[in-house]
PDB file of C-alpha atoms in Angstrom:
ATOM      1  CA  MET A  10     -27.807 -45.188  -3.318  1.00 39.00           C
ATOM      2  CA  LYS A  11     -27.944 -41.665  -4.726  1.00 43.00           C
ATOM      3  CA  TYR A  12     -27.085 -40.204  -1.331  1.00 43.00           C
ATOM      4  CA  ARG A  13     -24.227 -42.664  -0.777  1.00 41.00           C
ATOM      5  CA  LEU A  14     -22.716 -41.761  -4.138  1.00 36.00           C
ATOM      6  CA  LEU A  15     -22.981 -38.063  -3.391  1.00 41.00           C
ATOM      7  CA  ALA A  16     -21.417 -38.555   0.017  1.00 41.00           C
ATOM      8  CA  LEU A  17     -18.496 -40.356  -1.571  1.00 38.00           C
ATOM      9  CA  ALA A  18     -18.197 -37.619  -4.161  1.00 41.00           C
ATOM     10  CA  ALA A  19     -17.967 -35.038  -1.369  1.00 40.00           C
ATOM     11  CA  ILE A  20     -14.495 -36.324  -0.591  1.00 43.00           C
ATOM     12  CA  LEU A  21     -13.389 -34.602  -3.774  1.00 42.00           C
ATOM     13  CA  CYS A  22     -14.246 -31.257  -2.196  1.00 42.00           C
ATOM     14  CA  ALA A  23     -11.364 -31.509   0.288  1.00 44.00           C
ATOM     15  CA  ALA A  24      -9.155 -29.696  -2.215  1.00 44.00           C
ATOM     16  CA  ALA A  25     -11.178 -26.496  -2.240  1.00 48.00           C
ATOM     17  CA  GLY A  26     -11.357 -24.845  -5.631  1.00 47.00           C
ATOM     18  CA  SER A  27     -10.058 -27.843  -7.586  1.00 52.00           C
ATOM     19  CA  ALA A  28     -11.626 -28.862 -10.890  1.00 54.00           C
ATOM     20  CA  SER A  29     -13.033 -32.027  -9.293  1.00 54.00           C
ATOM     21  CA  ALA A  30     -14.618 -29.978  -6.504  1.00 57.00           C
ATOM     22  CA  ARG A  31     -16.240 -27.656  -9.050  1.00 60.00           C
ATOM     23  CA  HIS A  32     -17.580 -30.676 -10.911  1.00 63.00           C
ATOM     24  CA  VAL A  33     -19.183 -32.125  -7.793  1.00 82.00           C
ATOM     25  CA  CYS A  34     -20.230 -28.868  -6.150  1.00 92.00           C
ATOM     26  CA  GLY A  35     -21.403 -27.034  -9.231  1.00 88.00           C
ATOM     27  CA  GLU A  36     -20.243 -24.065 -11.241  1.00 89.00           C
ATOM     28  CA  LEU A  37     -20.869 -20.533 -10.055  1.00 89.00           C
ATOM     29  CA  THR A  38     -23.268 -18.134 -11.741  1.00 89.00           C
ATOM     30  CA  GLY A  39     -21.367 -14.912 -11.072  1.00 89.00           C
ATOM     31  CA  ARG A  40     -24.508 -13.530  -9.423  1.00 92.00           C
ATOM     32  CA  GLU A  41     -23.610 -14.582  -5.893  1.00 96.00           C
ATOM     33  CA  TYR A  42     -23.861 -11.902  -3.192  1.00 97.00           C
ATOM     34  CA  ASP A  43     -21.379 -11.216  -0.407  1.00 98.00           C
ATOM     35  CA  TYR A  44     -23.006 -11.651   3.018  1.00 97.00           C
ATOM     36  CA  ARG A  45     -20.763  -8.894   4.392  1.00 96.00           C
ATOM     37  CA  THR A  46     -21.593  -6.224   1.833  1.00 96.00           C
ATOM     38  CA  GLY A  47     -24.494  -7.473  -0.285  1.00 95.00           C
ATOM     39  CA  PRO A  48     -27.689  -5.431  -0.695  1.00 96.00           C
ATOM     40  CA  GLU A  49     -29.786  -5.449   2.460  1.00 97.00           C
ATOM     41  CA  TYR A  50     -33.044  -5.841   0.563  1.00 96.00           C
ATOM     42  CA  MET A  51     -31.800  -9.078  -1.015  1.00 97.00           C
ATOM     43  CA  LEU A  52     -30.566 -10.454   2.296  1.00 97.00           C
ATOM     44  CA  ASN A  53     -33.890  -9.618   3.939  1.00 97.00           C
ATOM     45  CA  LEU A  54     -35.763 -11.264   1.076  1.00 97.00           C
ATOM     46  CA  VAL A  55     -33.750 -14.480   1.344  1.00 97.00           C
ATOM     47  CA  ASN A  56     -33.998 -14.566   5.119  1.00 97.00           C
ATOM     48  CA  ASP A  57     -37.748 -13.900   5.163  1.00 96.00           C
ATOM     49  CA  ARG A  58     -38.636 -16.473   2.513  1.00 96.00           C
ATOM     50  CA  HIS A  59     -36.011 -19.169   2.938  1.00 97.00           C
ATOM     51  CA  PHE A  60     -33.775 -18.751   5.980  1.00 97.00           C
ATOM     52  CA  THR A  61     -36.511 -18.503   8.576  1.00 97.00           C
ATOM     53  CA  GLU A  62     -35.963 -19.136  12.277  1.00 97.00           C
ATOM     54  CA  ASP A  63     -37.190 -22.732  11.875  1.00 97.00           C
ATOM     55  CA  VAL A  64     -34.698 -23.293   9.070  1.00 97.00           C
ATOM     56  CA  GLU A  65     -31.851 -21.786  11.051  1.00 97.00           C
ATOM     57  CA  GLN A  66     -32.650 -24.019  14.017  1.00 96.00           C
ATOM     58  CA  GLY A  67     -32.917 -27.089  11.763  1.00 95.00           C
ATOM     59  CA  ILE A  68     -36.559 -27.698  12.674  1.00 95.00           C
ATOM     60  CA  ARG A  69     -38.329 -27.577   9.290  1.00 95.00           C
ATOM     61  CA  GLY A  70     -38.153 -25.955   5.884  1.00 95.00           C
ATOM     62  CA  ALA A  71     -39.974 -22.750   5.041  1.00 93.00           C
ATOM     63  CA  SER A  72     -42.312 -24.530   2.633  1.00 84.00           C
ATOM     64  CA  GLY A  73     -41.158 -28.143   2.573  1.00 90.00           C
ATOM     65  CA  ALA A  74     -37.918 -29.989   3.266  1.00 94.00           C
ATOM     66  CA  LEU A  75     -35.123 -28.246   5.131  1.00 96.00           C
ATOM     67  CA  ALA A  76     -32.286 -28.782   2.629  1.00 97.00           C
ATOM     68  CA  PRO A  77     -33.688 -26.780  -0.322  1.00 97.00           C
ATOM     69  CA  ASP A  78     -34.026 -23.650   1.816  1.00 97.00           C
ATOM     70  CA  ILE A  79     -30.486 -23.945   3.164  1.00 97.00           C
ATOM     71  CA  GLU A  80     -29.149 -24.578  -0.343  1.00 97.00           C
ATOM     72  CA  TYR A  81     -31.031 -21.621  -1.802  1.00 96.00           C
ATOM     73  CA  THR A  82     -29.717 -19.321   0.931  1.00 98.00           C
ATOM     74  CA  LEU A  83     -26.147 -20.438   0.336  1.00 97.00           C
ATOM     75  CA  ARG A  84     -26.509 -20.281  -3.419  1.00 96.00           C
ATOM     76  CA  VAL A  85     -27.453 -16.603  -3.227  1.00 97.00           C
ATOM     77  CA  PHE A  86     -25.136 -15.747  -0.289  1.00 98.00           C
ATOM     78  CA  PRO A  87     -22.420 -18.450  -0.249  1.00 97.00           C
ATOM     79  CA  ASN A  88     -20.730 -16.901   2.812  1.00 98.00           C
ATOM     80  CA  HIS A  89     -23.962 -16.468   4.803  1.00 98.00           C
ATOM     81  CA  LYS A  90     -22.338 -17.275   8.134  1.00 97.00           C
ATOM     82  CA  ARG A  91     -25.550 -18.164   9.955  1.00 98.00           C
ATOM     83  CA  ALA A  92     -26.571 -20.551   7.176  1.00 98.00           C
ATOM     84  CA  LEU A  93     -23.100 -22.112   7.220  1.00 98.00           C
ATOM     85  CA  ALA A  94     -23.450 -22.607  10.979  1.00 97.00           C
ATOM     86  CA  THR A  95     -26.759 -24.386  10.357  1.00 98.00           C
ATOM     87  CA  ALA A  96     -25.108 -26.558   7.700  1.00 97.00           C
ATOM     88  CA  LEU A  97     -22.440 -27.457  10.245  1.00 97.00           C
ATOM     89  CA  ARG A  98     -25.117 -28.655  12.662  1.00 96.00           C
ATOM     90  CA  MET A  99     -26.777 -30.628   9.873  1.00 97.00           C
ATOM     91  CA  ALA A 100     -23.456 -32.323   9.126  1.00 96.00           C
ATOM     92  CA  ALA A 101     -23.484 -33.717  12.658  1.00 94.00           C
ATOM     93  CA  ARG A 102     -27.082 -34.857  12.201  1.00 95.00           C
ATOM     94  CA  TYR A 103     -26.494 -36.615   8.875  1.00 95.00           C
ATOM     95  CA  PRO A 104     -23.291 -38.714   8.951  1.00 92.00           C
ATOM     96  CA  SER A 105     -23.896 -39.699   5.317  1.00 93.00           C
ATOM     97  CA  GLY A 106     -22.886 -36.155   4.368  1.00 95.00           C
ATOM     98  CA  VAL A 107     -26.122 -35.375   2.517  1.00 95.00           C
ATOM     99  CA  MET A 108     -29.435 -34.019   3.809  1.00 96.00           C
ATOM    100  CA  PRO A 109     -32.723 -35.483   2.556  1.00 95.00           C
ATOM    101  CA  GLU A 110     -33.838 -33.834  -0.701  1.00 95.00           C
ATOM    102  CA  ALA A 111     -30.534 -31.976  -1.049  1.00 96.00           C
ATOM    103  CA  LYS A 112     -28.895 -31.547  -4.429  1.00 94.00           C
ATOM    104  CA  LEU A 113     -25.376 -31.251  -3.021  1.00 96.00           C
ATOM    105  CA  PRO A 114     -23.321 -32.885  -0.275  1.00 96.00           C
ATOM    106  CA  ILE A 115     -23.082 -30.721   2.826  1.00 97.00           C
ATOM    107  CA  GLU A 116     -19.351 -30.214   2.272  1.00 97.00           C
ATOM    108  CA  CYS A 117     -20.117 -28.389  -0.963  1.00 97.00           C
ATOM    109  CA  TYR A 118     -21.712 -25.533   0.938  1.00 97.00           C
ATOM    110  CA  PHE A 119     -18.341 -24.815   2.538  1.00 98.00           C
ATOM    111  CA  GLU A 120     -16.323 -25.458  -0.615  1.00 97.00           C
ATOM    112  CA  ARG A 121     -18.437 -23.005  -2.586  1.00 97.00           C
ATOM    113  CA  ALA A 122     -18.137 -20.399   0.170  1.00 97.00           C
ATOM    114  CA  VAL A 123     -14.332 -20.357   0.079  1.00 97.00           C
ATOM    115  CA  ARG A 124     -14.305 -20.587  -3.704  1.00 96.00           C
ATOM    116  CA  VAL A 125     -16.476 -17.492  -4.112  1.00 96.00           C
ATOM    117  CA  PHE A 126     -15.103 -15.469  -1.198  1.00 97.00           C
ATOM    118  CA  PRO A 127     -11.562 -16.650  -0.364  1.00 97.00           C
ATOM    119  CA  ASP A 128     -10.933 -13.327   1.420  1.00 98.00           C
ATOM    120  CA  ASP A 129     -13.563 -14.047   4.084  1.00 98.00           C
ATOM    121  CA  SER A 130     -11.922 -15.562   7.161  1.00 98.00           C
ATOM    122  CA  VAL A 131     -15.281 -16.825   8.462  1.00 97.00           C
ATOM    123  CA  THR A 132     -15.729 -19.107   5.440  1.00 97.00           C
ATOM    124  CA  TRP A 133     -12.332 -20.719   6.077  1.00 98.00           C
ATOM    125  CA  LEU A 134     -13.139 -21.064   9.780  1.00 97.00           C
ATOM    126  CA  MET A 135     -16.449 -22.764   9.025  1.00 97.00           C
ATOM    127  CA  TYR A 136     -14.898 -25.115   6.482  1.00 98.00           C
ATOM    128  CA  ALA A 137     -12.142 -25.941   8.977  1.00 97.00           C
ATOM    129  CA  ARG A 138     -14.717 -26.761  11.635  1.00 95.00           C
ATOM    130  CA  PHE A 139     -16.428 -29.097   9.179  1.00 97.00           C
ATOM    131  CA  GLN A 140     -13.122 -30.838   8.443  1.00 95.00           C
ATOM    132  CA  TYR A 141     -12.360 -31.018  12.152  1.00 91.00           C
ATOM    133  CA  MET A 142     -15.749 -32.620  12.789  1.00 92.00           C
ATOM    134  CA  LYS A 143     -14.945 -35.260  10.184  1.00 92.00           C
ATOM    135  CA  GLY A 144     -11.614 -36.025  11.865  1.00 90.00           C
ATOM    136  CA  HIS A 145      -9.490 -34.324   9.208  1.00 91.00           C
ATOM    137  CA  GLU A 146      -7.244 -32.368  11.587  1.00 87.00           C
ATOM    138  CA  ALA A 147      -4.521 -31.687   9.008  1.00 90.00           C
ATOM    139  CA  GLN A 148      -6.968 -30.156   6.515  1.00 93.00           C
ATOM    140  CA  ALA A 149      -8.603 -28.165   9.310  1.00 94.00           C
ATOM    141  CA  THR A 150      -5.217 -26.813  10.388  1.00 95.00           C
ATOM    142  CA  THR A 151      -4.414 -25.653   6.852  1.00 95.00           C
ATOM    143  CA  MET A 152      -7.751 -23.865   6.544  1.00 97.00           C
ATOM    144  CA  LEU A 153      -7.444 -22.258   9.970  1.00 97.00           C
ATOM    145  CA  THR A 154      -3.982 -20.999   9.066  1.00 97.00           C
ATOM    146  CA  LYS A 155      -5.521 -19.345   6.020  1.00 97.00           C
ATOM    147  CA  ALA A 156      -8.261 -17.831   8.179  1.00 98.00           C
ATOM    148  CA  LEU A 157      -5.670 -16.497  10.609  1.00 98.00           C
ATOM    149  CA  GLU A 158      -3.742 -14.810   7.787  1.00 98.00           C
ATOM    150  CA  LEU A 159      -6.931 -12.905   6.979  1.00 98.00           C
ATOM    151  CA  SER A 160      -7.917 -12.130  10.593  1.00 98.00           C
ATOM    152  CA  PRO A 161      -4.867 -12.515  12.868  1.00 97.00           C
ATOM    153  CA  ASP A 162      -6.587 -11.013  15.924  1.00 97.00           C
ATOM    154  CA  ASP A 163      -9.765 -13.070  15.797  1.00 97.00           C
ATOM    155  CA  PRO A 164      -9.981 -14.968  19.124  1.00 97.00           C
ATOM    156  CA  THR A 165     -12.208 -17.723  17.723  1.00 97.00           C
ATOM    157  CA  ILE A 166      -9.787 -18.505  14.896  1.00 97.00           C
ATOM    158  CA  ASN A 167      -6.830 -18.493  17.265  1.00 97.00           C
ATOM    159  CA  TYR A 168      -8.671 -20.815  19.640  1.00 97.00           C
ATOM    160  CA  ASN A 169      -9.646 -23.253  16.905  1.00 96.00           C
ATOM    161  CA  LEU A 170      -6.152 -23.319  15.423  1.00 96.00           C
ATOM    162  CA  GLY A 171      -4.687 -23.992  18.852  1.00 96.00           C
ATOM    163  CA  LEU A 172      -7.259 -26.722  19.376  1.00 93.00           C
ATOM    164  CA  ALA A 173      -6.416 -28.342  16.035  1.00 93.00           C
ATOM    165  CA  TYR A 174      -2.717 -28.486  16.975  1.00 94.00           C
ATOM    166  CA  ALA A 175      -3.505 -29.748  20.468  1.00 94.00           C
ATOM    167  CA  LYS A 176      -5.653 -32.560  19.058  1.00 90.00           C
ATOM    168  CA  GLN A 177      -2.599 -33.599  17.042  1.00 91.00           C
ATOM    169  CA  LYS A 178      -0.545 -33.442  20.289  1.00 94.00           C
ATOM    170  CA  LYS A 179       1.506 -30.580  18.858  1.00 95.00           C
ATOM    171  CA  TYR A 180       1.285 -28.707  22.125  1.00 97.00           C
ATOM    172  CA  GLU A 181       4.188 -26.326  21.580  1.00 96.00           C
ATOM    173  CA  GLN A 182       2.555 -25.136  18.363  1.00 96.00           C
ATOM    174  CA  ALA A 183      -0.840 -24.890  20.055  1.00 97.00           C
ATOM    175  CA  LEU A 184       0.369 -22.774  22.982  1.00 97.00           C
ATOM    176  CA  PRO A 185       0.851 -19.347  21.340  1.00 97.00           C
ATOM    177  CA  TYR A 186      -2.573 -19.520  19.703  1.00 97.00           C
ATOM    178  CA  ALA A 187      -4.155 -20.523  23.004  1.00 97.00           C
ATOM    179  CA  GLN A 188      -2.403 -17.664  24.782  1.00 97.00           C
ATOM    180  CA  LYS A 189      -3.600 -15.196  22.189  1.00 96.00           C
ATOM    181  CA  ALA A 190      -7.188 -16.451  22.247  1.00 97.00           C
ATOM    182  CA  TYR A 191      -7.392 -16.136  26.023  1.00 96.00           C
ATOM    183  CA  SER A 192      -5.672 -12.762  26.055  1.00 95.00           C
ATOM    184  CA  LEU A 193      -8.474 -11.698  23.697  1.00 94.00           C
ATOM    185  CA  GLN A 194     -11.013 -12.961  26.272  1.00 94.00           C
ATOM    186  CA  PHE A 195     -12.114 -16.136  24.469  1.00 96.00           C
ATOM    187  CA  PRO A 196     -14.565 -17.744  26.930  1.00 96.00           C
ATOM    188  CA  LEU A 197     -14.240 -21.522  26.426  1.00 96.00           C
ATOM    189  CA  PRO A 198     -11.701 -23.242  28.724  1.00 96.00           C
ATOM    190  CA  GLY A 199     -11.279 -26.504  26.789  1.00 96.00           C
ATOM    191  CA  LEU A 200      -8.014 -25.704  25.013  1.00 97.00           C
ATOM    192  CA  LYS A 201      -6.350 -24.412  28.160  1.00 97.00           C
ATOM    193  CA  GLN A 202      -7.471 -27.509  30.047  1.00 97.00           C
ATOM    194  CA  MET A 203      -5.913 -29.725  27.361  1.00 97.00           C
ATOM    195  CA  LEU A 204      -2.607 -27.889  27.607  1.00 98.00           C
ATOM    196  CA  VAL A 205      -2.662 -27.934  31.416  1.00 97.00           C
ATOM    197  CA  LYS A 206      -3.298 -31.689  31.392  1.00 97.00           C
ATOM    198  CA  ALA A 207      -0.380 -32.176  28.995  1.00 97.00           C
ATOM    199  CA  GLY A 208       1.843 -30.016  31.223  1.00 97.00           C
ATOM    200  CA  LYS A 209       2.324 -27.490  28.403  1.00 96.00           C
ATOM    201  CA  TRP A 210       0.299 -24.486  29.531  1.00 97.00           C
ATOM    202  CA  VAL A 211       2.195 -21.271  30.213  1.00 95.00           C
ATOM    203  CA  GLU A 212       0.454 -18.074  31.254  1.00 91.00           C
ATOM    204  CA  PRO A 213       0.936 -15.308  28.659  1.00 84.00           C
ATOM    205  CA  PRO A 214       3.046 -12.302  29.679  1.00 80.00           C
ATOM    206  CA  PRO A 215       0.911  -9.530  31.202  1.00 79.00           C
ATOM    207  CA  PRO A 216       0.229  -6.483  29.032  1.00 74.00           C
ATOM    208  CA  PRO A 217       2.517  -3.500  29.694  1.00 74.00           C
ATOM    209  CA  PRO A 218       1.263  -0.888  32.183  1.00 77.00           C
ATOM    210  CA  ALA A 219      -0.519   2.139  30.798  1.00 68.00           C
ATOM    211  CA  ASP A 220       2.464   4.438  31.402  1.00 63.00           C
ATOM    212  CA  GLU A 221       4.742   2.081  29.434  1.00 55.00           C
ATOM    213  CA  LYS A 222       2.273   2.165  26.554  1.00 54.00           C
ATOM    214  CA  ALA A 223       2.416   5.955  26.611  1.00 50.00           C
ATOM    215  CA  GLU A 224       6.202   5.810  26.445  1.00 54.00           C
ATOM    216  CA  ALA A 225       6.176   3.424  23.482  1.00 53.00           C
ATOM    217  CA  PRO A 226       6.307   6.174  20.786  1.00 52.00           C
ATOM    218  CA  VAL A 227       9.307   7.726  22.550  1.00 47.00           C
ATOM    219  CA  ALA A 228      11.064   4.358  22.650  1.00 47.00           C
ATOM    220  CA  ALA A 229      10.294   3.785  18.965  1.00 45.00           C
ATOM    221  CA  ALA A 230      11.680   7.201  18.080  1.00 44.00           C
ATOM    222  CA  ALA A 231      14.858   6.474  20.047  1.00 43.00           C
ATOM    223  CA  ALA A 232      15.302   3.149  18.269  1.00 44.00           C
ATOM    224  CA  ALA A 233      14.805   4.801  14.879  1.00 43.00           C
ATOM    225  CA  SER A 234      17.312   7.497  15.784  1.00 41.00           C
ATOM    226  CA  ALA A 235      19.861   4.878  16.838  1.00 41.00           C
ATOM    227  CA  ALA A 236      19.342   2.944  13.605  1.00 41.00           C
ATOM    228  CA  SER A 237      20.098   6.062  11.541  1.00 40.00           C
ATOM    229  CA  ALA A 238      23.166   7.047  13.585  1.00 41.00           C
ATOM    230  CA  PRO A 239      26.736   6.552  12.313  1.00 40.00           C
ATOM    231  CA  PRO A 240      28.189   3.045  12.972  1.00 36.00           C
ATOM    232  CA  ALA A 241      30.156   4.177  16.049  1.00 36.00           C
ATOM    233  CA  GLU A 242      27.041   5.640  17.629  1.00 34.00           C
ATOM    234  CA  GLN A 243      24.975   2.578  16.725  1.00 34.00           C
ATOM    235  CA  ALA A 244      27.382   0.354  18.616  1.00 34.00           C
ATOM    236  CA  ALA A 245      26.862   2.411  21.754  1.00 34.00           C
ATOM    237  CA  ALA A 246      23.109   2.662  21.405  1.00 33.00           C
ATOM    238  CA  THR A 247      20.862   0.216  23.253  1.00 31.00           C
ATOM    239  CA  PRO A 248      17.629  -0.420  21.307  1.00 35.00           C
ATOM    240  CA  VAL A 249      14.416  -0.707  23.276  1.00 35.00           C
ATOM    241  CA  ALA A 250      12.560  -3.948  22.464  1.00 34.00           C
ATOM    242  CA  SER A 251       8.930  -4.524  23.251  1.00 34.00           C
ATOM    243  CA  THR A 252       7.559  -8.073  23.261  1.00 35.00           C
ATOM    244  CA  PRO A 253       3.755  -8.046  23.259  1.00 39.00           C
ATOM    245  CA  PRO A 254       1.843 -11.025  24.641  1.00 39.00           C
ATOM    246  CA  VAL A 255       1.812 -13.933  22.204  1.00 38.00           C
ATOM    247  CA  LYS A 256      -1.756 -14.569  21.150  1.00 38.00           C
ATOM    248  CA  PRO A 257      -2.957 -17.955  19.983  1.00 37.00           C
TER     249      PRO A 257
END
């Protein structure tokens, strides 16, 4: 019963950062470390004692149940991306939304990550993947859009955002993100296959040749010169436009 109640309460976490989410997922201590920049000695300590290889693979806890070690890791480093990836796998293993002997619903690990570090695109990507797994495509799309604002050239984010739109049959919106992901050498073919099957795939424009890239500064200077010319000269000037490949 306790687990069922917690799983129901996890629904409140969908609005990340809301008062209800904080109530369910717990207040912050202000002593959380950033996985990207936190002290190496602390990260090594947490990894050695709590986030062992067995914990990361979801096999067993370091000294008992699995959940307490994952929760401790994410309490100290809320945006620990490897621990969040493990939590994502646990979410698939436990449809109830709560791991045995856990204090929090699995969704709270992601909610706390974006609440503490909203500038980390990986936390938004991970939370979006959790929402996507639960069938909440609209919420996943919103979170992926936030992630893309933070890291517009990340191929994984572009791919996942394109996939979220494609799953909603919004193929025209999915296409530019798919094109960008593949132009950035994203390896998985699933999104492209979906768009091909729907008759919506279009190959992205090829990148400009190397000599055109070298001429780009000259073209930019000419355009700037034309823009600053008197009106009569501007009318005669032909600006040079460059359209880079659209990336999903």
